[in-house]
GROMACS .gro file of C-alpha atoms in nm:
model
  102
    1MET     CA    1   0.001   0.001   0.000
    2GLY     CA    2   0.102   0.353  -0.066
    3ILE     CA    3  -0.009   0.691   0.059
    4ASP     CA    4  -0.369   0.774  -0.026
    5VAL     CA    5  -0.486   1.135  -0.045
    6ARG     CA    6  -0.830   1.237   0.077
    7THR     CA    7  -1.028   1.557   0.102
    8GLN     CA    8  -1.253   1.579   0.403
    9THR     CA    9  -1.469   1.807   0.611
   10GLU     CA   10  -1.372   1.925   0.958
   11ASN     CA   11  -1.582   1.635   1.096
   12GLY     CA   12  -1.375   1.384   0.902
   13GLU     CA   13  -1.640   1.315   0.638
   14LYS     CA   14  -1.472   1.200   0.319
   15LEU     CA   15  -1.540   1.421   0.018
   16SER     CA   16  -1.306   1.259  -0.236
   17GLU     CA   17  -1.006   1.029  -0.237
   18TRP     CA   18  -0.723   0.924  -0.465
   19GLY     CA   19  -0.578   0.584  -0.385
   20ASP     CA   20  -0.218   0.479  -0.420
   21PRO     CA   21  -0.215   0.102  -0.481
   22GLN     CA   22   0.111   0.125  -0.682
   23ASN     CA   23   0.292   0.325  -0.409
   24ARG     CA   24   0.357   0.627  -0.636
   25THR     CA   25   0.280   0.911  -0.394
   26LYS     CA   26   0.617   0.869  -0.227
   27ALA     CA   27   0.782   1.004  -0.547
   28LEU     CA   28   0.622   1.340  -0.465
   29LEU     CA   29   0.787   1.362  -0.125
   30PRO     CA   30   1.115   1.547  -0.072
   31SER     CA   31   1.363   1.448   0.192
   32TYR     CA   32   1.265   1.530   0.550
   33SER     CA   33   1.578   1.746   0.566
   34ASP     CA   34   1.468   1.959   0.266
   35SER     CA   35   1.421   2.296   0.435
   36SER     CA   36   1.260   2.443   0.121
   37SER     CA   37   0.961   2.214   0.180
   38TYR     CA   38   0.695   2.355   0.412
   39CYS     CA   39   0.444   2.069   0.381
   40LEU     CA   40   0.542   1.764   0.182
   41ARG     CA   41   0.854   1.679   0.385
   42PHE     CA   42   0.623   1.619   0.681
   43VAL     CA   43   0.407   1.358   0.509
   44ASP     CA   44   0.452   1.037   0.711
   45ARG     CA   45   0.472   0.732   0.486
   46PHE     CA   46   0.337   0.519   0.773
   47GLY     CA   47   0.098   0.762   0.940
   48ASP     CA   48  -0.143   1.041   0.855
   49VAL     CA   49  -0.103   1.414   0.813
   50ILE     CA   50  -0.374   1.677   0.760
   51PHE     CA   51  -0.329   2.010   0.583
   52ASN     CA   52  -0.560   2.303   0.645
   53GLN     CA   53  -0.664   2.590   0.417
   54LEU     CA   54  -0.370   2.810   0.525
   55GLN     CA   55  -0.129   2.534   0.420
   56ILE     CA   56  -0.298   2.422   0.099
   57PRO     CA   57  -0.152   2.697  -0.128
   58PHE     CA   58   0.197   2.596  -0.011
   59LEU     CA   59   0.111   2.231  -0.062
   60ILE     CA   60  -0.004   2.303  -0.420
   61SER     CA   61   0.315   2.494  -0.494
   62GLU     CA   62   0.529   2.210  -0.361
   63LEU     CA   63   0.337   1.947  -0.554
   64ARG     CA   64   0.391   2.142  -0.876
   65ARG     CA   65   0.763   2.171  -0.802
   66GLN     CA   66   0.794   1.800  -0.726
   67LEU     CA   67   0.600   1.705  -1.042
   68GLU     CA   68   0.859   1.881  -1.256
   69LYS     CA   69   1.122   1.633  -1.129
   70ILE     CA   70   0.925   1.317  -1.216
   71GLU     CA   71   1.005   1.153  -1.546
   72ASP     CA   72   0.808   0.828  -1.521
   73ARG     CA   73   0.478   0.883  -1.704
   74ALA     CA   74   0.262   0.668  -1.474
   75THR     CA   75   0.403   0.832  -1.162
   76ARG     CA   76   0.362   1.177  -1.315
   77ASN     CA   77  -0.003   1.099  -1.401
   78HIS     CA   78  -0.060   0.987  -1.041
   79GLY     CA   79   0.103   1.305  -0.910
   80GLU     CA   80  -0.109   1.521  -1.140
   81ALA     CA   81  -0.422   1.350  -1.007
   82VAL     CA   82  -0.311   1.425  -0.650
   83LEU     CA   83  -0.250   1.788  -0.747
   84ARG     CA   84  -0.597   1.821  -0.903
   85LEU     CA   85  -0.753   1.674  -0.590
   86VAL     CA   86  -0.573   1.923  -0.367
   87GLU     CA   87  -0.651   2.215  -0.601
   88SER     CA   88  -1.020   2.120  -0.598
   89VAL     CA   89  -1.055   2.219  -0.231
   90GLU     CA   90  -0.839   2.528  -0.220
   91GLY     CA   91  -1.030   2.811  -0.055
   92LYS     CA   92  -1.315   2.591   0.070
   93VAL     CA   93  -1.401   2.662   0.430
   94HIS     CA   94  -1.365   2.375   0.678
   95VAL     CA   95  -1.222   2.139   0.414
   96TYR     CA   96  -0.890   1.963   0.465
   97VAL     CA   97  -0.644   1.744   0.274
   98ARG     CA   98  -0.532   1.427   0.443
   99PHE     CA   99  -0.243   1.206   0.338
  100ILE     CA  100  -0.299   0.856   0.468
  101GLY     CA  101   0.008   0.637   0.507
  102ASP     CA  102  -0.006   0.260   0.516
   0.00000   0.00000   0.00000
């Protein structure tokens, strides 16, 4: 299992989800020591992390930057789907993005 990405309400109600059965989300993650990363370096491959509306613009920017580095087409497609999911909730009140590790 990989790292699934979900959008959810403040009560935890799932709005949408993008699964990661091929374990491709990890290609979007920089090293934990990458101080230029404000969000993605804190995604726990084995746990969960939730991003709020103040963090989502930074998360989107980081996802775009990471996507530029990916050459494998299938992994890039996966990353683009994750990006679209995150972009779909930008600016929505009481909606969060959750990365769900295995």
